[in-house]
Short mmCIF file of C-alpha atoms in Angstrom, two decimals:
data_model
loop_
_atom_site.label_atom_id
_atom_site.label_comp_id
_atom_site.label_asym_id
_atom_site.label_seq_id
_atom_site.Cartn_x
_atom_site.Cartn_y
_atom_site.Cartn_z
CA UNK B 3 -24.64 6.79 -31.25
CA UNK B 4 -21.37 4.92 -30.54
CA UNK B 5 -20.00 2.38 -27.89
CA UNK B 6 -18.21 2.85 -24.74
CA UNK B 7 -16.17 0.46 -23.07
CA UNK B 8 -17.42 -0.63 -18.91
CA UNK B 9 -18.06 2.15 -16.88
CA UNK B 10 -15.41 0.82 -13.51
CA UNK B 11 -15.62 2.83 -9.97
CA UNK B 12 -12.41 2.03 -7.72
CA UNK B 13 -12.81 1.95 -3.99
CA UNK B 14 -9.80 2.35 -1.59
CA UNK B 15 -8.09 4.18 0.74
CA UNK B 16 -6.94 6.88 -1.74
CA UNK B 17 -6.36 10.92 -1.59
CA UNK B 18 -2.96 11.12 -1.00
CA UNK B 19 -3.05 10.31 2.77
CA UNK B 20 -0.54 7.20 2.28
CA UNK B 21 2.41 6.41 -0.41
CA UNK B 22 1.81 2.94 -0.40
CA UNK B 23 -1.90 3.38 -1.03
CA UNK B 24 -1.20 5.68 -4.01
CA UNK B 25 1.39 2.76 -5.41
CA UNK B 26 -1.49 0.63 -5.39
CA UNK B 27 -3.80 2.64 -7.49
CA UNK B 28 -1.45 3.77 -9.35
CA UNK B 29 -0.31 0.04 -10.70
CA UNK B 30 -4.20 -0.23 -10.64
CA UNK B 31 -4.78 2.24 -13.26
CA UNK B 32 -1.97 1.46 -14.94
CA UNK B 33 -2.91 -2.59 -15.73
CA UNK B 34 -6.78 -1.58 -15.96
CA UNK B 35 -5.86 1.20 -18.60
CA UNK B 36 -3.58 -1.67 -20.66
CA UNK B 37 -6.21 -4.02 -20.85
CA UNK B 38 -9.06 -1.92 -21.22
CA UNK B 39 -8.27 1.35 -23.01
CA UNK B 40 -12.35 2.13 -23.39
CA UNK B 41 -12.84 1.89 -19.91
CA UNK B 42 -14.47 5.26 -18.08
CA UNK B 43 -13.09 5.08 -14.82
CA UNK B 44 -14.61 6.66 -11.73
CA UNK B 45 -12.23 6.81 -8.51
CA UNK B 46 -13.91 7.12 -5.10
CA UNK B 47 -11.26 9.37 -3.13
CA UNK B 48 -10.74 10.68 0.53
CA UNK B 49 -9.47 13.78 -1.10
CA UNK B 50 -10.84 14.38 -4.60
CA UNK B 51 -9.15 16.68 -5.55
CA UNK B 52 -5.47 15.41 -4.94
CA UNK B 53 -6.93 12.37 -6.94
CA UNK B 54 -8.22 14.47 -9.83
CA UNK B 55 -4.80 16.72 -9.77
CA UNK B 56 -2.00 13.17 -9.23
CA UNK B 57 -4.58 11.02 -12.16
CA UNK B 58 -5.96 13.45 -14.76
CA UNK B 59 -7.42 10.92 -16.80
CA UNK B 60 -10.30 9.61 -14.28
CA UNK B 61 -13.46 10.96 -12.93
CA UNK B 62 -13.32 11.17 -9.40
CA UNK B 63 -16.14 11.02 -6.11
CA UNK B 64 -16.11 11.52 -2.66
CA UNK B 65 -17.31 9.17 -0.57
CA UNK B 66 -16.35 10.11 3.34
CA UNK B 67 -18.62 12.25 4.71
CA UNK B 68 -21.64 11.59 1.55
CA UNK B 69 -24.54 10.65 1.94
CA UNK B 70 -26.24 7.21 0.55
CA UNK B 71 -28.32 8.79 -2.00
CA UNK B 72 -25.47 11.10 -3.23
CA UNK B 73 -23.29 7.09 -3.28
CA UNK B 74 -26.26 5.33 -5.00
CA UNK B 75 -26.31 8.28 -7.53
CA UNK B 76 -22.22 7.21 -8.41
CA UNK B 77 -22.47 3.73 -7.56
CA UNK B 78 -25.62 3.01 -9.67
CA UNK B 79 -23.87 4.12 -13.23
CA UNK B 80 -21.29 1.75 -13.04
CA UNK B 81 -21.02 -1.32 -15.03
CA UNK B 82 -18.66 -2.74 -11.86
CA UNK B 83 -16.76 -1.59 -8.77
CA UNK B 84 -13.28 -2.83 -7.73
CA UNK B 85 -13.11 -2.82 -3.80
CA UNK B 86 -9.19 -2.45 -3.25
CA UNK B 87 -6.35 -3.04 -2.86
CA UNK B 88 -4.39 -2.24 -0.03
CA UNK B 89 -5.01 -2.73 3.56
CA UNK B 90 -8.73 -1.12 4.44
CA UNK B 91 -10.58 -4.70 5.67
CA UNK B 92 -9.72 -4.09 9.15
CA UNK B 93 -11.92 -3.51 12.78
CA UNK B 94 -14.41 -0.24 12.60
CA UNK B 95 -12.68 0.63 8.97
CA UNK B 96 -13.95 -1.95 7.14
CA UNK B 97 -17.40 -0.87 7.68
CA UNK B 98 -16.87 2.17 6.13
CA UNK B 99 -15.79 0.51 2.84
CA UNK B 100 -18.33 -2.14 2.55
CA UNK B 101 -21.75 0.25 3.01
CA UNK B 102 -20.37 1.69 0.06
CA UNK B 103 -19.92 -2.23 -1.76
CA UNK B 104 -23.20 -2.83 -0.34
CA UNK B 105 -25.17 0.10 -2.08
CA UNK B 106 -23.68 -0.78 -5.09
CA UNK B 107 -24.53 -4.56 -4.84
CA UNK B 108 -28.15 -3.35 -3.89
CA UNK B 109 -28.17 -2.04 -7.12
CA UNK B 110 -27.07 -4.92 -9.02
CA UNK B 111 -23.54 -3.76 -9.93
CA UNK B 112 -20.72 -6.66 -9.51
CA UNK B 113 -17.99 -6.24 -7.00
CA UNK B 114 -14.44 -7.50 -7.59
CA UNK B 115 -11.72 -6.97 -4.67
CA UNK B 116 -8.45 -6.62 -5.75
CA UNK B 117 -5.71 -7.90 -3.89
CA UNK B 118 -7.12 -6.62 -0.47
CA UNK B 119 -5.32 -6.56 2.74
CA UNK B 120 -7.53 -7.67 5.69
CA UNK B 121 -7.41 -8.14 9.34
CA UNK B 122 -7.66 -7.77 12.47
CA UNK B 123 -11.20 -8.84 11.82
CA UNK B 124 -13.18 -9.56 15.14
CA UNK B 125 -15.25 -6.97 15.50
CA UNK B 126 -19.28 -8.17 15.14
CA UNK B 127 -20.21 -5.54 12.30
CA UNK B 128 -17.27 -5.76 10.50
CA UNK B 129 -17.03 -9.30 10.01
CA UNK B 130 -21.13 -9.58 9.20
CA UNK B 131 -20.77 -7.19 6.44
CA UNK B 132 -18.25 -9.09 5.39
CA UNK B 133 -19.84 -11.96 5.11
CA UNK B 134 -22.66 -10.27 3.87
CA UNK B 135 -21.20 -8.35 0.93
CA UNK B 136 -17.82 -10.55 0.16
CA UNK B 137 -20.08 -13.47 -0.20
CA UNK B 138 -22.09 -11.70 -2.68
CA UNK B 139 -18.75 -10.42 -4.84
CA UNK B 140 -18.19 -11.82 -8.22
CA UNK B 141 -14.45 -12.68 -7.61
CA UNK B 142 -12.53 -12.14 -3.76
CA UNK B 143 -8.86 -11.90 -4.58
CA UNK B 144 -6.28 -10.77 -1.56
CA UNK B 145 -2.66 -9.85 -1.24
CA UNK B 146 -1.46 -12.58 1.16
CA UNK B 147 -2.16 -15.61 3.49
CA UNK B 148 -2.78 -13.65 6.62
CA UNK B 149 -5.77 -11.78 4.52
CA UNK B 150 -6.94 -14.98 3.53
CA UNK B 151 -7.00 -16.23 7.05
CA UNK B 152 -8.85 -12.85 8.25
CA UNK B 153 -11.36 -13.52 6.34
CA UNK B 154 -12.32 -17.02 6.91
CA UNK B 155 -12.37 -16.58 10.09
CA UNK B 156 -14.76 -13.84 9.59
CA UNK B 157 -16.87 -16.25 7.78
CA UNK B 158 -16.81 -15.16 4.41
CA UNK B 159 -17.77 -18.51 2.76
CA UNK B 160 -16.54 -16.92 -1.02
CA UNK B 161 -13.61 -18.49 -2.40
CA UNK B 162 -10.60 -16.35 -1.76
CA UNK B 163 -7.72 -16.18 -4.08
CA UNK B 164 -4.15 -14.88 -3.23
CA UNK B 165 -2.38 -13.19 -5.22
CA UNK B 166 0.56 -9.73 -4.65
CA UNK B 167 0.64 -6.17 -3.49
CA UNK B 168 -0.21 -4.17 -6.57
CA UNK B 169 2.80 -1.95 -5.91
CA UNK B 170 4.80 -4.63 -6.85
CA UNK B 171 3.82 -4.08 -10.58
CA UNK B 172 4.73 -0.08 -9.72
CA UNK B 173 7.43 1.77 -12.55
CA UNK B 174 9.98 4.06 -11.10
CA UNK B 175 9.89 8.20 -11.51
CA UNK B 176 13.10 9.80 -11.75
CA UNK B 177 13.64 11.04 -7.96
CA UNK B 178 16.04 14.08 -8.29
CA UNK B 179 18.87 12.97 -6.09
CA UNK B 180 20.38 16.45 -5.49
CA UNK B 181 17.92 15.83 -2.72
CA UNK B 182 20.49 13.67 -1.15
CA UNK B 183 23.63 15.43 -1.94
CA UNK B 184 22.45 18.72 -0.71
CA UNK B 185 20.87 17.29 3.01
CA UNK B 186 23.00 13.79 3.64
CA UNK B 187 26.70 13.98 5.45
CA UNK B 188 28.63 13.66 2.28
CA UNK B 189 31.34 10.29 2.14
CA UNK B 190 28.64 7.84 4.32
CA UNK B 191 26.61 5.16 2.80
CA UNK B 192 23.15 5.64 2.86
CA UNK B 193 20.29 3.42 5.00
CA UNK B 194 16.96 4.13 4.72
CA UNK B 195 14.60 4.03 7.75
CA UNK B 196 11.00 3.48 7.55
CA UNK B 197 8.64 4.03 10.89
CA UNK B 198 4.63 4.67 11.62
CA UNK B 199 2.78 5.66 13.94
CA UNK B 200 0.41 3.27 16.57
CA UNK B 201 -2.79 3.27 15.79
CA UNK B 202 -5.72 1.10 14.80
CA UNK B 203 -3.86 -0.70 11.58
CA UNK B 204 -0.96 -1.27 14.71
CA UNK B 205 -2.34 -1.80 18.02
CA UNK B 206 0.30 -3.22 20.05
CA UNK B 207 2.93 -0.52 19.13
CA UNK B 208 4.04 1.38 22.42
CA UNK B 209 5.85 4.45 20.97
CA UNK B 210 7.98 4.94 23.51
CA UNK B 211 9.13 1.16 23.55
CA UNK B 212 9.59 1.07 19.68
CA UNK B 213 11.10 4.67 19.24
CA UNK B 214 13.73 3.94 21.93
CA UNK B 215 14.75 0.53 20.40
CA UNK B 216 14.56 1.94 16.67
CA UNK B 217 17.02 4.68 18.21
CA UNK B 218 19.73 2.26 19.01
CA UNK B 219 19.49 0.47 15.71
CA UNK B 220 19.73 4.06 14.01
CA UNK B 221 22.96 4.83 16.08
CA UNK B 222 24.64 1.16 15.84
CA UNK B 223 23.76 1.39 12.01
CA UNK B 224 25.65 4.87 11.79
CA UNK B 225 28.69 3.77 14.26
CA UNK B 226 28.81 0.52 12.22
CA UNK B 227 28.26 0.98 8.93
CA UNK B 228 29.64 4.63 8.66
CA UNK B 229 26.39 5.87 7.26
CA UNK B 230 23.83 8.34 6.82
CA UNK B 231 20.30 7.38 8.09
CA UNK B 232 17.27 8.21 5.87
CA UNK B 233 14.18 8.64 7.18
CA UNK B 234 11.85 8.02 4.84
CA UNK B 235 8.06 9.19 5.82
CA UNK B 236 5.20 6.85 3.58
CA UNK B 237 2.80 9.23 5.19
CA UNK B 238 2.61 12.52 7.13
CA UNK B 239 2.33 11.39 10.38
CA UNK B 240 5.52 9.32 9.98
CA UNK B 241 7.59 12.62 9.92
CA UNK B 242 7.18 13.27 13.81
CA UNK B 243 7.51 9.83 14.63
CA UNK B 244 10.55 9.65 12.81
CA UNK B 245 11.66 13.65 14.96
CA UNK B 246 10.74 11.17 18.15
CA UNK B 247 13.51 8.49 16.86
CA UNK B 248 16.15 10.83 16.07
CA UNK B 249 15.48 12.69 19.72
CA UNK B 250 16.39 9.73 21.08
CA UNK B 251 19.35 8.82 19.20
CA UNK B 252 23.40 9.80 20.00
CA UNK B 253 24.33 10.21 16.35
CA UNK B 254 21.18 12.37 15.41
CA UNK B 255 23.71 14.66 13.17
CA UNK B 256 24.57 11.89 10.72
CA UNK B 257 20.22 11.36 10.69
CA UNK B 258 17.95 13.16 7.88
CA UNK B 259 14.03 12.78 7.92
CA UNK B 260 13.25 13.43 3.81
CA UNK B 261 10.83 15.99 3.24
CA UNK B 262 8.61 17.37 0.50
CA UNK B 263 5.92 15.87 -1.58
CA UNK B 264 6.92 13.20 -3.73
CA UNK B 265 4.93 10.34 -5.53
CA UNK B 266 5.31 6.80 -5.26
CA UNK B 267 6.94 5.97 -8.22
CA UNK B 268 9.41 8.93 -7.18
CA UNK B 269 10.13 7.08 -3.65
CA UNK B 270 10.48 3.75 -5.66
CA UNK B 271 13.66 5.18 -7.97
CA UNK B 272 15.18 7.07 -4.52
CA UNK B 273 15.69 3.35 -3.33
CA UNK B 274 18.49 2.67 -5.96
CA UNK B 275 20.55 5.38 -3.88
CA UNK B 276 20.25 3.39 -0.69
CA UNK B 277 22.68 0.42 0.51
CA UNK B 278 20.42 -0.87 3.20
CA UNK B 279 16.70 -0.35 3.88
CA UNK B 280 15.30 -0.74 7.60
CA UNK B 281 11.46 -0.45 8.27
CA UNK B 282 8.18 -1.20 9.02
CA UNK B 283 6.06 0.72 6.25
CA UNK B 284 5.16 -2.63 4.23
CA UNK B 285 5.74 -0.49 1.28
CA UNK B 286 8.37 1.00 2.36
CA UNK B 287 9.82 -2.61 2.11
CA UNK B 288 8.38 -3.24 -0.97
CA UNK B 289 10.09 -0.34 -2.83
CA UNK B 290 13.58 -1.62 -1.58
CA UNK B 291 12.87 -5.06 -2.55
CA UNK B 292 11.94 -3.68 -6.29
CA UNK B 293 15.29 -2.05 -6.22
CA UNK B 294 17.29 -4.74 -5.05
CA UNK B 295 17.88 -3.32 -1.34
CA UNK B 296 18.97 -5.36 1.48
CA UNK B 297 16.19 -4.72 3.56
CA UNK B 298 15.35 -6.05 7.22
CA UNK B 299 11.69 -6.04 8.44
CA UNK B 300 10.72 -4.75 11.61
CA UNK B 301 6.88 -6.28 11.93
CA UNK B 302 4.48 -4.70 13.24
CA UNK B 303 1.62 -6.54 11.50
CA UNK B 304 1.53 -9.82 10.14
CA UNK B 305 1.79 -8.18 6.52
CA UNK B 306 5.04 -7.26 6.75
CA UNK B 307 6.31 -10.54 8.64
CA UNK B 308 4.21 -12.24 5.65
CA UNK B 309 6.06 -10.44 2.96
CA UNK B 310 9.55 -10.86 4.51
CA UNK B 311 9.09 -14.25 4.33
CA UNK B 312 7.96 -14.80 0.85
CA UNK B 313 11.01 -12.48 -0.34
CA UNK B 314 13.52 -14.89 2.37
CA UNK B 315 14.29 -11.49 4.43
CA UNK B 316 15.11 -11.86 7.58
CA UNK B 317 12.16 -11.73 10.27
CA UNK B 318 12.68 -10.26 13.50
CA UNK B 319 9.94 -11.40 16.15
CA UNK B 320 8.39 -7.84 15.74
CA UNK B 321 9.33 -4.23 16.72
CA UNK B 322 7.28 -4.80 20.20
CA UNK B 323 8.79 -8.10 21.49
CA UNK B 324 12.09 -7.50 19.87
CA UNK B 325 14.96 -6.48 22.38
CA UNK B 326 17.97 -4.23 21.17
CA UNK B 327 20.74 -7.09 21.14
CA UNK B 328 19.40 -9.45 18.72
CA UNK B 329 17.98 -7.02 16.30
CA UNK B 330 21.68 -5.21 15.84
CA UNK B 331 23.18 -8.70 15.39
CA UNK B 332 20.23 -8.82 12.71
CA UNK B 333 21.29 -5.71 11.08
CA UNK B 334 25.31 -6.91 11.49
CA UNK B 335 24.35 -10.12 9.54
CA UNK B 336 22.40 -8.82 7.16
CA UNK B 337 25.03 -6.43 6.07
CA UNK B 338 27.68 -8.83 5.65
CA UNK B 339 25.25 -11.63 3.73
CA UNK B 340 23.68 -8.85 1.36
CA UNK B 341 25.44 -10.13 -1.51
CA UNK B 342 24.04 -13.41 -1.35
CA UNK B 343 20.58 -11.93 -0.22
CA UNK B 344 20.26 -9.92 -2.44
CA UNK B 345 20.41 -12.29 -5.63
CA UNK B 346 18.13 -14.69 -3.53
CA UNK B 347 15.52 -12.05 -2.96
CA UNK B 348 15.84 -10.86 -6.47
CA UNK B 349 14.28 -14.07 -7.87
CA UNK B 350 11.11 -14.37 -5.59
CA UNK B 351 10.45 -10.94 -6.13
CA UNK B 352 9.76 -11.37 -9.69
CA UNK B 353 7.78 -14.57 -9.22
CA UNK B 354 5.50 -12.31 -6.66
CA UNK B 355 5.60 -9.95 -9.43
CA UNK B 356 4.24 -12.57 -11.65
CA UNK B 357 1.55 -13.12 -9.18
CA UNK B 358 0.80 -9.57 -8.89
CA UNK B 359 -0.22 -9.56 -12.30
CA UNK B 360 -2.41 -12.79 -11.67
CA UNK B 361 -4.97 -10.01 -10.13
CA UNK B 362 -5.01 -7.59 -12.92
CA UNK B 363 -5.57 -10.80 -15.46
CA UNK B 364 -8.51 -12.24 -13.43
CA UNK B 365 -10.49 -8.40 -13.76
CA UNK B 366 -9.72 -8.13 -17.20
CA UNK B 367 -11.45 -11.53 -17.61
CA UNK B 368 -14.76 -10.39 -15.85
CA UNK B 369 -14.32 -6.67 -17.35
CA UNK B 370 -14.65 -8.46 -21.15
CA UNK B 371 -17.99 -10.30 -19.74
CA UNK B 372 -19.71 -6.76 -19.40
CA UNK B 373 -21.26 -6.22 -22.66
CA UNK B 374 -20.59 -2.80 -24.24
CA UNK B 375 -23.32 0.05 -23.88
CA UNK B 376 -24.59 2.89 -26.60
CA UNK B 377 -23.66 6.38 -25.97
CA UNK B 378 -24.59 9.62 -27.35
CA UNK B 379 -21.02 10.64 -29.01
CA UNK B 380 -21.70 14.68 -27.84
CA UNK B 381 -22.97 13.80 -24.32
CA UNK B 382 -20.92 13.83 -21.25
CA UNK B 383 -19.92 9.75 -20.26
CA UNK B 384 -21.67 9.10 -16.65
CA UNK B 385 -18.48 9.51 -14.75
CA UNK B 386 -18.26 12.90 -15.72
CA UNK B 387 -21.53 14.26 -14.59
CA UNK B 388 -20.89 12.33 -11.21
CA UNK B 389 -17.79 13.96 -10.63
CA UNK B 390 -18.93 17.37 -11.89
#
């Protein structure tokens, strides 16, 4: 018989449906696997098997579409589950999450949540269960104010710690930038474009409203600037929002949408081939900010008007109140004060770095609490046979 370190099962929204998601638990694994080497990780995916294929080195579950026993059975072999990061505390969603965080606290296993995103919260389930099962967690850390504020007024009576987007801690990939050569107009700078699509996580969006005024900031950024436009898809559905932009625009031949499959770390290092970085993917933002981008928020969410601030970019009122003048003369200043920006923005990104790490640090601290367990050294460690 020998040791093993804590057996850890990580909740979030991950499969491969969303970059930014897949920067999070990628920085996830990355910290968890510095501090604790002996840890057997179990990942609870959307899409095992992208999981299993992108992270090697984990077991991996399903848990859409299983039922509770099948949960119980993967839930109940863990030492402690990690409910995050990212954005998933939100109306009707957030359910799904927490039954899971509740079977496992039925079975005595500590929650953690790391560096969640949460709201809009108003919904009567949603917020009960989070009362119910955040109240019950052994440590509630979130991303930013806003998620802080969600929750509250929820009524989750736990204390609530804020910390940073894990993708912030993300390492670049080498992004093969014969990409650009071969697709861009050659002798133009280069802006990236982020856009999404409405839906629950973005209510108010009208797409017609936002892809018309997006398509005069892509055409005064090409007139102006003499550049290529980027669009740069953080998930799949972004592509044909991104086809309903450039239909729109007058200067759709100096416009690429970037295709193929790419990982985040990959999308991180493309951002050092940019010169200006418009969007509303929050991570879209965060990658340029990483990479020392001028960047200009278009919010859609409070997230993204929430990180703006804290990196001193400038803040529009938000892609659905914001009219077409103003937001050029946003783009126009930005462009002309990136210098000065750009240092600016470089220092409070690495003290939300710091804080990013602040998450990592308090989970390590409740990870050495578990006390380690025997283990036959020829049988399979419990993460295996649940994935099997």
């Amino acid at each position: 018989m020998t040791e093993h370190g804590p057996r850890v099962g990580v909740l979030g929204s991950y499969g491969g449906y969303n970059l930014g998601d897949e920067a999070i638990l990628t920085s996830l694994l990355d910290d968890l696997r510095a501090r604790r080497p002996d840890a057997d990780v179990l990942v609870f995916s959307r899409d095992p098997e992208h999981t299993a294929r992108v992270h090697p080195d984990v077991a991996v579950a399903p848990w859409e579409g299983v039922s509770r026993d099948r949960t119980a059975e993967a839930t109940g072999q863990l030492d402690l589950l990690v409910l995050g990061g990212g954005g998933i505390l939100y109306d009707t969603e957030a359910r799904r999450y927490l039954r899971v965080v509740r079977t496992a606290q039925e079975q005595r296993v500590p929650v953690f949540t790391y560096a969640l995103g949460a709201g809009p919260l108003t919904e009567d389930l949603d917020c009960a269960m989070a009362r119910d099962t955040l109240g019950a967690a052994m440590e509630v850390t979130v991303r930013d104010e806003e998620s802080r504020v969600a929750l509250e007024e929820a009524g989750v009576n736990a204390r609530v710690t804020v910390t940073a987007d894990p993708a912030l801690l993300l390492q670049p990939e080498e992004f093969n930038a014969a990409v650009l050569r071969d697709s861009l107009p050659p002798g133009r700078r280069v802006v990236g474009m982020s856009v999404r699509e409405p839906g629950r996580a973005a209510q108010h969006l009208a797409a017609d409203e936002y892809h018309q005024l997006l398509a005069h900031v892509g055409d005064y950024i090409v007139h102006r600037l003499d550049a290529a436009l980027l669009f740069v898809p953080m998930e799949r559905s972004d592509i044909r929002h991104a086809h309903a932009v450039l239909s729109r625009m007058t200067a759709a031949e100096h416009c690429r949408v970037l295709h193929g499959e790419y990982r985040p770390g990959q999308i991180l290092d493309l951002m050092k081939h940019l010169d200006l970085a418009v969007g509303m993917r929050l991570h879209f933002l965060i990658f340029a900010a990483l990479s020392g981008v001028p960047l200009l928020a278009l919010p859609y969410a409070g997230k993204v008007f929430d990180f703006a601030q804290r990196i001193g970019a400038p803040v529009p009122r938000g892609v659905v109140r914001e009219a077409a003048g103003p937001l050029l003369a946003q783009v126009d200043r930005l462009w002309d004060e990136r210098p000065q920006r750009t240092e600016d923005s470089a220092a409070r990104v690495a003290a939300l770095r710091q804080r990013a790490t602040e998450t990592g640090r308090r989970l390590g601290a409740q990870l050495d609490r578990i006390a380690p367990r025997p283990v036959s050294v020829d049988g399979p460690r419990p993460a295996e046979r649940v994935a099997s």
